[in-house]
C-alpha positions as protocol buffer text, in pm:
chain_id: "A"
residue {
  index: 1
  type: UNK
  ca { x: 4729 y: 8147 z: -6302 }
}
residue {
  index: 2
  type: UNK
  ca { x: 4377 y: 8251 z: -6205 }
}
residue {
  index: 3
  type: UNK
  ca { x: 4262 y: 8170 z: -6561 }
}
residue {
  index: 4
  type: UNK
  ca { x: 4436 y: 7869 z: -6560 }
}
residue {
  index: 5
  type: UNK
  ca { x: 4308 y: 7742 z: -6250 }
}
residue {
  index: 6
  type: UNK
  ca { x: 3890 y: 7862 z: -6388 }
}
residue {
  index: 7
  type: UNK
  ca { x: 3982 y: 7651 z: -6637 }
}
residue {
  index: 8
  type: UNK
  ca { x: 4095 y: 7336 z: -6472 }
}
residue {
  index: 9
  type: UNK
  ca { x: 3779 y: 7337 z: -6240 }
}
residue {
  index: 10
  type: UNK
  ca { x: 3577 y: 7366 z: -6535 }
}
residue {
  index: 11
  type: UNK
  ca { x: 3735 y: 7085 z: -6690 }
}
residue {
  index: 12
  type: UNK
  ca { x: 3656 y: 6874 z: -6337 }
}
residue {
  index: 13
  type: UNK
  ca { x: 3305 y: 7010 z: -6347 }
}
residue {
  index: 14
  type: UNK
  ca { x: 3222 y: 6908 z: -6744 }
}
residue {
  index: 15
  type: UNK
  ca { x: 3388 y: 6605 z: -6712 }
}
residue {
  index: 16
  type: UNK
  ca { x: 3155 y: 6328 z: -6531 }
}
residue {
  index: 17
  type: UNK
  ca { x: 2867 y: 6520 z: -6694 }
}
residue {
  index: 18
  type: UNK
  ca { x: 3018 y: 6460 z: -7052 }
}
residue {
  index: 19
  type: UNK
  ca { x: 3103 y: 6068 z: -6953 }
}
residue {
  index: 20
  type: UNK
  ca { x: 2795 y: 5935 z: -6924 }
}
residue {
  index: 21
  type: UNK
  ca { x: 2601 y: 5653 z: -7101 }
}
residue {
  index: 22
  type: UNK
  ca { x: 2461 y: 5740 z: -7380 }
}
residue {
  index: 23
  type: UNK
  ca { x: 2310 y: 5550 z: -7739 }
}
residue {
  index: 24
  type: UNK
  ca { x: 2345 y: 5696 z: -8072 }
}
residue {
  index: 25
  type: UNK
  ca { x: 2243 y: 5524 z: -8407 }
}
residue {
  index: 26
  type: UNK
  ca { x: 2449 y: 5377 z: -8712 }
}
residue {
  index: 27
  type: UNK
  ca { x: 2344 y: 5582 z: -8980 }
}
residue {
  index: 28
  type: UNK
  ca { x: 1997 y: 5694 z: -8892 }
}
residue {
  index: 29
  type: UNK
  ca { x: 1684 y: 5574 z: -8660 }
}
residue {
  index: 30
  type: UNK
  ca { x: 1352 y: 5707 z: -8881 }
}
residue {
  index: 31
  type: UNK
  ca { x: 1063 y: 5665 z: -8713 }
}
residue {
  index: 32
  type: UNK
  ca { x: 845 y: 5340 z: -8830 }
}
residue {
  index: 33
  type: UNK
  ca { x: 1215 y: 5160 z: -8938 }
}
residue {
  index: 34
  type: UNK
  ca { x: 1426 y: 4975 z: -8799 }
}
residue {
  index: 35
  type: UNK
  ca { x: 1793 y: 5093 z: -8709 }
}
residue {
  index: 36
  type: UNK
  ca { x: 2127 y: 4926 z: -8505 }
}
residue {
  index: 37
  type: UNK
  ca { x: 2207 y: 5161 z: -8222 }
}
residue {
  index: 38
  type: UNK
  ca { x: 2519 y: 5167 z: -8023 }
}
residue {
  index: 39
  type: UNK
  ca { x: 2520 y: 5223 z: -7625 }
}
residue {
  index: 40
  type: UNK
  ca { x: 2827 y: 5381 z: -7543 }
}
residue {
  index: 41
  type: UNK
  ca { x: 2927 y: 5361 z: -7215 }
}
residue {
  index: 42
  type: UNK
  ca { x: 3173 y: 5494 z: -7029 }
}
residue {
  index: 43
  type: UNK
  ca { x: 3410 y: 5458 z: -6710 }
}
residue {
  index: 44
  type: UNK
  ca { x: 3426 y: 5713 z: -6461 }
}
residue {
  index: 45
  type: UNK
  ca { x: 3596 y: 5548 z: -6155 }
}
residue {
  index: 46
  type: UNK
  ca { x: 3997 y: 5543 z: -6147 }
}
residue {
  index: 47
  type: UNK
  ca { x: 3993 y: 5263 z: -5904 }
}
residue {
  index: 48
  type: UNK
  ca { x: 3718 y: 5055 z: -6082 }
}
residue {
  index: 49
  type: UNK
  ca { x: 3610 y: 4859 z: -6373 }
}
residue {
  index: 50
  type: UNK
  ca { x: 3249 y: 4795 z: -6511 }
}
residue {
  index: 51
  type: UNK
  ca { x: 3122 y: 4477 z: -6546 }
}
residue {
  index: 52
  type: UNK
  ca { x: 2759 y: 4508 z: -6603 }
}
residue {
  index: 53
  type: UNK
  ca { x: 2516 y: 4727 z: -6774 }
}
residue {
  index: 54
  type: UNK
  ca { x: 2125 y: 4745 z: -6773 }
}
residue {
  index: 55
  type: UNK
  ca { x: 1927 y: 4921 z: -7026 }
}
residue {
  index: 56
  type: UNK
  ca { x: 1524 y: 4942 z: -6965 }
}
residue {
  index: 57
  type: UNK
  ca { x: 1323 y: 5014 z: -7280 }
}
residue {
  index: 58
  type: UNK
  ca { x: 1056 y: 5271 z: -7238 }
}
residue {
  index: 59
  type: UNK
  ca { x: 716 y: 5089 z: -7195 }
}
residue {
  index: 60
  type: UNK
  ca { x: 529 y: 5381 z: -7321 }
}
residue {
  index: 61
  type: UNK
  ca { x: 670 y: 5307 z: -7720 }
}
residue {
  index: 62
  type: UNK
  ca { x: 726 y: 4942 z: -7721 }
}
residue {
  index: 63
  type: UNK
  ca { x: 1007 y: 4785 z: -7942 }
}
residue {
  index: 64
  type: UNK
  ca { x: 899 y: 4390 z: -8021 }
}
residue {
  index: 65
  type: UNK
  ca { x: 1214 y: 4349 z: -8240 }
}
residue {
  index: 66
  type: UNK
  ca { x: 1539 y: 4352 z: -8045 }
}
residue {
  index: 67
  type: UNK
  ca { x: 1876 y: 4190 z: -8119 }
}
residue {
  index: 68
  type: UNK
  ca { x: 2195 y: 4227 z: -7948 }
}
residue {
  index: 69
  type: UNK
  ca { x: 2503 y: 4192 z: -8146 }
}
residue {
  index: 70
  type: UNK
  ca { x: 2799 y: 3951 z: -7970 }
}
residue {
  index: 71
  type: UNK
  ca { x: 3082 y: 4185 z: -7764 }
}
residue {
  index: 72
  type: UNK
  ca { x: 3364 y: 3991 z: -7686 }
}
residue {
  index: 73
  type: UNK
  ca { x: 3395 y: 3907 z: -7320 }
}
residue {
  index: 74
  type: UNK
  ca { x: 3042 y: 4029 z: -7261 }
}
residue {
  index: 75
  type: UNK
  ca { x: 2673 y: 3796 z: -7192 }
}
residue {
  index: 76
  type: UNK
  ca { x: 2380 y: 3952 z: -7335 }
}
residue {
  index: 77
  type: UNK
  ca { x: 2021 y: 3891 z: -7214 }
}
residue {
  index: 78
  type: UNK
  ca { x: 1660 y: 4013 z: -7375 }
}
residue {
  index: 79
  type: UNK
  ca { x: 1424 y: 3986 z: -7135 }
}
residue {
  index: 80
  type: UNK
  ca { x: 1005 y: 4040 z: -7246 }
}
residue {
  index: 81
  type: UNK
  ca { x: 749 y: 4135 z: -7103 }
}
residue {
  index: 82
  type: UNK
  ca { x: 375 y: 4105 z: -7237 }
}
residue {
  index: 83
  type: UNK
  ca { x: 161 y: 4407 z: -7322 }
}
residue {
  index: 84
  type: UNK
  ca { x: -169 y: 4528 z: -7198 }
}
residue {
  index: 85
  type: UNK
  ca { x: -230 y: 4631 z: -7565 }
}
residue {
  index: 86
  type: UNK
  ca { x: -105 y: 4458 z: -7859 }
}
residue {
  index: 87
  type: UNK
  ca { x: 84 y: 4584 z: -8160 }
}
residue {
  index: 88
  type: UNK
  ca { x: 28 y: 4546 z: -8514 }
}
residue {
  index: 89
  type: UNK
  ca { x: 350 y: 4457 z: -8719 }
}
residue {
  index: 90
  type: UNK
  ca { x: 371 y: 4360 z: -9056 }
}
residue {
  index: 91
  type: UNK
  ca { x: 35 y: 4177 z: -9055 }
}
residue {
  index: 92
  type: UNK
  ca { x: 86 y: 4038 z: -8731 }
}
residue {
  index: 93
  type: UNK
  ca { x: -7 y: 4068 z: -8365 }
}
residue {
  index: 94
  type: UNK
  ca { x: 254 y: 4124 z: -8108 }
}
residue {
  index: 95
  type: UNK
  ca { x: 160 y: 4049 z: -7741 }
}
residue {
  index: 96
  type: UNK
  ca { x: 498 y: 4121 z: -7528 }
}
residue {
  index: 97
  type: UNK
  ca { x: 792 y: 4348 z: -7606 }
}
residue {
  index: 98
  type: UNK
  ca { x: 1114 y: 4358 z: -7513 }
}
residue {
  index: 99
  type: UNK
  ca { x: 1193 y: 4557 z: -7148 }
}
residue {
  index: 100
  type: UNK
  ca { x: 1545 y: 4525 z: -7055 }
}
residue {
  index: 101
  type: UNK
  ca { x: 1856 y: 4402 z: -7212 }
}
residue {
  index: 102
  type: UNK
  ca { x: 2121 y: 4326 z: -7002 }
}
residue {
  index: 103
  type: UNK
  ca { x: 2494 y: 4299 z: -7051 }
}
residue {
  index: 104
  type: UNK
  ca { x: 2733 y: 4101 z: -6793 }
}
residue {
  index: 105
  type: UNK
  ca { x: 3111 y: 4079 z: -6808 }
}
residue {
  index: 106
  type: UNK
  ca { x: 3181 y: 3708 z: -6887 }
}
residue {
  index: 107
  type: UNK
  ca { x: 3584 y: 3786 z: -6862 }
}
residue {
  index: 108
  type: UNK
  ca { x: 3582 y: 4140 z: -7046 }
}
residue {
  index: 109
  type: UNK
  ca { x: 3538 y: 4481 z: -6875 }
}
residue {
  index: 110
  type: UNK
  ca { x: 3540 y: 4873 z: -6893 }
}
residue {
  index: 111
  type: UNK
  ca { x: 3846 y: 4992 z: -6711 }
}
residue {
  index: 112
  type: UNK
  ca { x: 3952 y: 5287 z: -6569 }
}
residue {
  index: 113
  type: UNK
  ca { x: 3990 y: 5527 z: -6888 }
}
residue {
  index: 114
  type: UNK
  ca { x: 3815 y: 5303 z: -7146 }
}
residue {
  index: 115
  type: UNK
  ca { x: 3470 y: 5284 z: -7282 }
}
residue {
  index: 116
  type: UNK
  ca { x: 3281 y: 4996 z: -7447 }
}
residue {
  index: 117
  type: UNK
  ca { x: 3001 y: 5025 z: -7657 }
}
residue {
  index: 118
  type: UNK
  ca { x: 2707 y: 4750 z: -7706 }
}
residue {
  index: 119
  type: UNK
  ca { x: 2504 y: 4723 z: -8023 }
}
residue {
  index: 120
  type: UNK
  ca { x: 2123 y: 4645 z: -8072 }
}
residue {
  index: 121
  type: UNK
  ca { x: 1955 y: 4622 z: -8362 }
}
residue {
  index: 122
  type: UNK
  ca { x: 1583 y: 4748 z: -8284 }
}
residue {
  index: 123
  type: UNK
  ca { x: 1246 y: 4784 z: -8461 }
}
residue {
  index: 124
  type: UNK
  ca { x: 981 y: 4881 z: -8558 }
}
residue {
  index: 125
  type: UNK
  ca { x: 1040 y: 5226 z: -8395 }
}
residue {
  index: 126
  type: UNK
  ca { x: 718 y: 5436 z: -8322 }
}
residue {
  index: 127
  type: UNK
  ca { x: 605 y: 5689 z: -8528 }
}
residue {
  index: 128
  type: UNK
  ca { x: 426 y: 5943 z: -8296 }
}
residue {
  index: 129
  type: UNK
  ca { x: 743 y: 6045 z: -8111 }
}
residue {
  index: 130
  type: UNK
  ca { x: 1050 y: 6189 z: -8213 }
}
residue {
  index: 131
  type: UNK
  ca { x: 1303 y: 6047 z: -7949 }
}
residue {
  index: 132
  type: UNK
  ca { x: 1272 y: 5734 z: -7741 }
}
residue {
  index: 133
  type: UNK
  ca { x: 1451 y: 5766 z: -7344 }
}
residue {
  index: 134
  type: UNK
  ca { x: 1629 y: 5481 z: -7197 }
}
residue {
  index: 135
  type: UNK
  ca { x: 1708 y: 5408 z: -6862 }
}
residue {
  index: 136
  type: UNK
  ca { x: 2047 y: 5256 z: -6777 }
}
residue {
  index: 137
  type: UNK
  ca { x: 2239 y: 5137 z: -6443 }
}
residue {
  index: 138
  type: UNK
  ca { x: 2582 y: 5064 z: -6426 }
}
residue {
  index: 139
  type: UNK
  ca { x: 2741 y: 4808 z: -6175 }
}
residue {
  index: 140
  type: UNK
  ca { x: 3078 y: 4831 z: -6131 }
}
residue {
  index: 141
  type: UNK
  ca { x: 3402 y: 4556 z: -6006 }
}
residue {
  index: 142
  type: UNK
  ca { x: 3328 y: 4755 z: -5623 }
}
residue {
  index: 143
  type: UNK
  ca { x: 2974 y: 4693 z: -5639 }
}
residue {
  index: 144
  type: UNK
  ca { x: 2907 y: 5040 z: -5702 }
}
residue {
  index: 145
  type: UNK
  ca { x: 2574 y: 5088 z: -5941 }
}
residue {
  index: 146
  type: UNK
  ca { x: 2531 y: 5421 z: -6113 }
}
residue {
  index: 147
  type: UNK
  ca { x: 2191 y: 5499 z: -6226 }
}
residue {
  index: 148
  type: UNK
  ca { x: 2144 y: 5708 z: -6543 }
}
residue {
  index: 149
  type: UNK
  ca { x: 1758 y: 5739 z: -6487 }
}
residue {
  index: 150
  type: UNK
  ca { x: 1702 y: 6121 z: -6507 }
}
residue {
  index: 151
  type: UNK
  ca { x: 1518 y: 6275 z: -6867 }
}
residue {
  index: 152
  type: UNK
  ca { x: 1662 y: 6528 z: -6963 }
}
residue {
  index: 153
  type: UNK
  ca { x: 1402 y: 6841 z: -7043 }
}
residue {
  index: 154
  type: UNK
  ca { x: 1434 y: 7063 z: -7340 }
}
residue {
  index: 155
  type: UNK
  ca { x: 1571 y: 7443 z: -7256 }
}
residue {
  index: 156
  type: UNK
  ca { x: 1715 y: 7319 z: -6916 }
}
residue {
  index: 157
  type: UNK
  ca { x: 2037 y: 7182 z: -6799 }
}
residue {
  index: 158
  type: UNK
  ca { x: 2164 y: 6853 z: -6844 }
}
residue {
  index: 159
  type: UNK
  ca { x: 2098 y: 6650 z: -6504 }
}
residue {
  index: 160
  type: UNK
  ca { x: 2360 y: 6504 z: -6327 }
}
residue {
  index: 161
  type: UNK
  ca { x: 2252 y: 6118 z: -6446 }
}
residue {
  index: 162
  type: UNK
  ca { x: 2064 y: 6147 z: -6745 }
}
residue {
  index: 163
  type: UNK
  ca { x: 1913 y: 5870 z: -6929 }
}
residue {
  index: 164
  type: UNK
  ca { x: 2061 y: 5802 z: -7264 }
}
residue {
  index: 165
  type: UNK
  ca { x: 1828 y: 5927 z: -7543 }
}
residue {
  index: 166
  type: UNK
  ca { x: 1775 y: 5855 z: -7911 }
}
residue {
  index: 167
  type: UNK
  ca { x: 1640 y: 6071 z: -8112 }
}
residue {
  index: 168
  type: UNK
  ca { x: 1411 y: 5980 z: -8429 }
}
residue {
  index: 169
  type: UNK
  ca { x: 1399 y: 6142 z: -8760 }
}
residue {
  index: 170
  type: UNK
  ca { x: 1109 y: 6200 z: -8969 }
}
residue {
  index: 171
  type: UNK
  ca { x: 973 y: 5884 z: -9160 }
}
residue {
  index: 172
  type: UNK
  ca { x: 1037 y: 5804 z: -9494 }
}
residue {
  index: 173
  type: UNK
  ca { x: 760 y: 5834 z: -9763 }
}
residue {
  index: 174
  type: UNK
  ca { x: 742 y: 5413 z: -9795 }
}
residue {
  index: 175
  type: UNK
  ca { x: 697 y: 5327 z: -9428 }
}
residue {
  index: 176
  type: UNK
  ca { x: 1009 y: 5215 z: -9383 }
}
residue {
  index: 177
  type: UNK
  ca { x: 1355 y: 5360 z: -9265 }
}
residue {
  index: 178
  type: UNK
  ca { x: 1683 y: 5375 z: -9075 }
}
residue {
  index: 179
  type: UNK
  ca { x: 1968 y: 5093 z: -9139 }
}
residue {
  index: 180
  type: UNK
  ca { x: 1861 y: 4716 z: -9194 }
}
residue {
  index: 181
  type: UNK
  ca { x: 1513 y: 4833 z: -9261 }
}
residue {
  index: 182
  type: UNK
  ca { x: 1277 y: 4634 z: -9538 }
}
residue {
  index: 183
  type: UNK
  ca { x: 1303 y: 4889 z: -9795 }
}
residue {
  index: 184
  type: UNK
  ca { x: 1710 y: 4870 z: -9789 }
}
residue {
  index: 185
  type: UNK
  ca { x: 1670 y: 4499 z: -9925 }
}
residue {
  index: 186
  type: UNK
  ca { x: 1355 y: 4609 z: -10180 }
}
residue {
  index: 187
  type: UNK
  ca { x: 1576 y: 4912 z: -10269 }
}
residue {
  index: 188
  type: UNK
  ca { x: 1873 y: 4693 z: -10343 }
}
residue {
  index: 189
  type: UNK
  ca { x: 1681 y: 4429 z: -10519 }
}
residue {
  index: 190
  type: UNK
  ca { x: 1488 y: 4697 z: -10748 }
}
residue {
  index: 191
  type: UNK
  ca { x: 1829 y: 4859 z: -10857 }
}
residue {
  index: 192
  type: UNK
  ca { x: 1965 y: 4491 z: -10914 }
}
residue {
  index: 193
  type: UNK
  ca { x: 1671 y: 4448 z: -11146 }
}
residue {
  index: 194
  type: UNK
  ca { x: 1723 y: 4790 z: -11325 }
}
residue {
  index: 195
  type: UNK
  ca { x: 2087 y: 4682 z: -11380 }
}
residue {
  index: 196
  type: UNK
  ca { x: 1950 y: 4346 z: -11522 }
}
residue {
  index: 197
  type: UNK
  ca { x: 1734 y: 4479 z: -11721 }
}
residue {
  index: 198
  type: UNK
  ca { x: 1935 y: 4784 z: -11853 }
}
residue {
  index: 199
  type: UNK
  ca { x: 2190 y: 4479 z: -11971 }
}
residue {
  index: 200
  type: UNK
  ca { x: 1943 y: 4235 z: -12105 }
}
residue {
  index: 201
  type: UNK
  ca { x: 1851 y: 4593 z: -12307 }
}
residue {
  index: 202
  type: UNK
  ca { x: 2154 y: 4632 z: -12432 }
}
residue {
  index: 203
  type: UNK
  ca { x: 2231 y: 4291 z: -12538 }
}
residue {
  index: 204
  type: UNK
  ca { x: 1894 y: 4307 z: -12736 }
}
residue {
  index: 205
  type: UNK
  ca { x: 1995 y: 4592 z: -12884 }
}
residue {
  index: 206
  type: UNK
  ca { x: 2330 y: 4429 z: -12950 }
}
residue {
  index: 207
  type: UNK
  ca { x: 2145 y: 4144 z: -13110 }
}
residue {
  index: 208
  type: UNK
  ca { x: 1939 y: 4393 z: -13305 }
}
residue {
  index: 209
  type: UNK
  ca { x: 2228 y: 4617 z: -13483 }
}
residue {
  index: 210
  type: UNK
  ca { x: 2426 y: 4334 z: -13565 }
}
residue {
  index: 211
  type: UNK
  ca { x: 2159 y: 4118 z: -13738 }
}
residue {
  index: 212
  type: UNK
  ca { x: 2047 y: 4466 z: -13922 }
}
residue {
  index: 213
  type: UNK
  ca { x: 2417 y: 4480 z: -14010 }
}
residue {
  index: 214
  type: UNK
  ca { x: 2418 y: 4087 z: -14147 }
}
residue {
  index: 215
  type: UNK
  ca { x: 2100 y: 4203 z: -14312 }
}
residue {
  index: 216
  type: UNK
  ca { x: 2226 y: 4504 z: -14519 }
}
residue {
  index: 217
  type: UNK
  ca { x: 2561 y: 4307 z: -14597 }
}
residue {
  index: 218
  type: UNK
  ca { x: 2387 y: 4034 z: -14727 }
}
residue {
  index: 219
  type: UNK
  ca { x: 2166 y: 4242 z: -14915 }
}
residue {
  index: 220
  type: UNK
  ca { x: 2448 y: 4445 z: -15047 }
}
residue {
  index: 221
  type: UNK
  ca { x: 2646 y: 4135 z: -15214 }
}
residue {
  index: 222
  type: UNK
  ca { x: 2280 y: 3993 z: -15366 }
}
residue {
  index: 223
  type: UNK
  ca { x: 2263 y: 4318 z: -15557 }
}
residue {
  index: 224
  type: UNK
  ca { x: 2642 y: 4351 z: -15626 }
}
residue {
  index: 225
  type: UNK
  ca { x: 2582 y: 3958 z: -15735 }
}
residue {
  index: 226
  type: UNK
  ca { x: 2275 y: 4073 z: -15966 }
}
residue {
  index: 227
  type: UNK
  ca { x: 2467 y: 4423 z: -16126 }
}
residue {
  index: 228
  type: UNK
  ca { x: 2826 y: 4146 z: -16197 }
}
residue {
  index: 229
  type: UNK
  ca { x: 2555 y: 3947 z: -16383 }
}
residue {
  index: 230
  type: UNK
  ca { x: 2355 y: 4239 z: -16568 }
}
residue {
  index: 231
  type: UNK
  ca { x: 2701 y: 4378 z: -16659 }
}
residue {
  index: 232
  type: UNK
  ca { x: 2824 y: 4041 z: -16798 }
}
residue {
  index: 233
  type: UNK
  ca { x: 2515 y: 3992 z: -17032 }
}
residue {
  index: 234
  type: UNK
  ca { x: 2570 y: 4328 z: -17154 }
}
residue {
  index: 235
  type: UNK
  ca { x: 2898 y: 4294 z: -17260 }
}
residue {
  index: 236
  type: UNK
  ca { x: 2786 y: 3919 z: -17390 }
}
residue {
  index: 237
  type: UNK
  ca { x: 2505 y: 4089 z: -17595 }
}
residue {
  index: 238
  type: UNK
  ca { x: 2777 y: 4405 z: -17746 }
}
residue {
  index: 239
  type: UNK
  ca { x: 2992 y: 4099 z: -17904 }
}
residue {
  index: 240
  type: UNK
  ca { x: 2703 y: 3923 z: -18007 }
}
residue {
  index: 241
  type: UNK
  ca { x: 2574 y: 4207 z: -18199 }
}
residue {
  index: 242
  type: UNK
  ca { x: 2945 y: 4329 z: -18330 }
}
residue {
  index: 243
  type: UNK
  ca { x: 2985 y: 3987 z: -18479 }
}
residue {
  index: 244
  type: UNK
  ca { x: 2618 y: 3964 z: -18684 }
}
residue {
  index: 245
  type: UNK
  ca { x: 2721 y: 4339 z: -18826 }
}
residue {
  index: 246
  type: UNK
  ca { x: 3067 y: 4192 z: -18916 }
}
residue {
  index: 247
  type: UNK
  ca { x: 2918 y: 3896 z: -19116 }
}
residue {
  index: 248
  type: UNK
  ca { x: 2640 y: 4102 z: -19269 }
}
C-alpha cells in the first residue's frame, strides 16, 4: 500500500511537468537549413478546453522565413517585426523577422485529455547556436492563460513552465540542412540526372554492341559470300583441266 500510494503521488507530481508545450522537428533542424517543426501542445485542465496558443520567436536568432501549415478548425497569424540589424539570406537583405505566430480556435479546440500539434516550416536557422528557446502562452475556454516562459538551464531541474526548446544539430558540409532545405531539391535533381545519364549510357552502349554485332554479321556473310565463290571457281577450274587431259 505504502509503495503504491509513493507511486501514485509521483505519478501526480510528473504529470503537469511532462504535459507541457513543447516543439520538436520532422526529421532534423541543422543549423543554417531550414526544417518544419511541430508545437505540440497539450491540455492540462479537466474542466477546460484550449482555444488559443502564442508562440514568441527568440529575437536574439532571428528566423525571416516562417510558414504555418493549415490545422483544421484553427486561424493562424505571422506577425513581423523589423530588425535593428539586417540579415543576409541568399544574396539578399532582410530587414524584419518574424516574432510571434499565433494560433486561434476558429471552431476546433484542445479538450480535456487531447493534444493538438501546429506545424511551421522555419528558416534559415542560425548557425552559432545549438538550440533556439521559444516562449509560449496558452489561453484556455475559462480564460485561463498558462505561460510557458521559463528556460530551462543545463544540469538543473526542469522548471515548472518551461519554454519549449529546439535543439539544432551540427551543419551540413554544403550550407544547407534539415527537411525542405535547398540542397534536398539540388540533391534530388543531381541523382535524377545520374539516373538520366546512367540510361542515356546504357542505351549508347546498347546502340554500340548491336551495330558492332550488324557489323561482324555482315562482315561474316561478305567473306562466306567471297570463300562460296573461290570454292566454285575451283571446282570450275578441276573440270576444266580434267577435260583438256581427256582430249589430249
Amino acid at each position: 500500500m505504502v509503495g503504491g500510494v509513493a507511486a501514485s503521488a509521483l505519478f501526480l507530481l510528473a504529470g503537469p511537468a511532462s504535459a507541457h508545450v513543447g516543439v520538436q522537428p520532422q526529421g532534423e533542424a541543422a543549423q543554417g537549413g531550414y526544417a518544419v517543426i511541430n508545437f505540440k501542445v497539450p491540455n492540462e485542465r479537466d474542466d477546460a478546453s484550449t482555444t488559443k496558443i502564442e508562440v514568441n520567436f527568440p529575437a536574439d536568432h532571428p528566423l525571416a522565413s516562417v510558414m504555418p501549415q493549415p490545422v483544421p478548425g484553427w486561424k493562424a497569424t505571422v506577425a513581423k517585426e523589423k530588425l535593428t540589424k539586417p540579415l543576409k539570406m541568399h544574396g539578399n537583405t532582410i530587414t524584419e523577422a518574424v516574432s510571434k505566430v499565433t494560433w486561434t480556435s476558429t471552431g476546433g479546440k484542445i479538450g480535456p485529455g487531447e493534444f493538438q500539434q501546429f506545424p511551421l516550416s522555419v528558416g534559415q536557422l542560425p548557425e552559432d547556436t545549438d538550440q533556439l528557446v521559444f516562449k509560449a502562452l496558452q489561453t484556455y475556454d475559462n480564460k485561463e492563460v498558462v505561460r510557458w516562459i521559463e528556460e530551462p538551464k543545463e544540469g538543473e531541474e526542469e522548471p515548472q513552465s518551461p519554454a519549449p526548446v529546439l535543439k539544432l544539430t551540427a551543419a551540413t558540409g554544403d550550407g544547407h540542412g534539415g527537411s525542405g532545405s535547398d540542397s534536398d531539391h539540388d540533391s534530388a535533381s543531381d541523382a535524377d540526372a545520374d539516373k538520366a545519364a546512367a540510361k542515356t549510357g546504357a542505351q549508347q552502349n546498347g546502340a554500340t554492341e548491336t551495330a558492332s554485332a550488324d557489323s561482324n554479321d555482315t562482315t561474316a556473310r561478305v567473306l562466306g559470300g567471297v570463300g562460296i565463290a573461290v570454292g566454285a571457281a575451283g571446282v570450275a577450274f578441276g573440270v576444266l583441266a580434267g577435260r583438256r587431259r581427256t582430249t589430249a
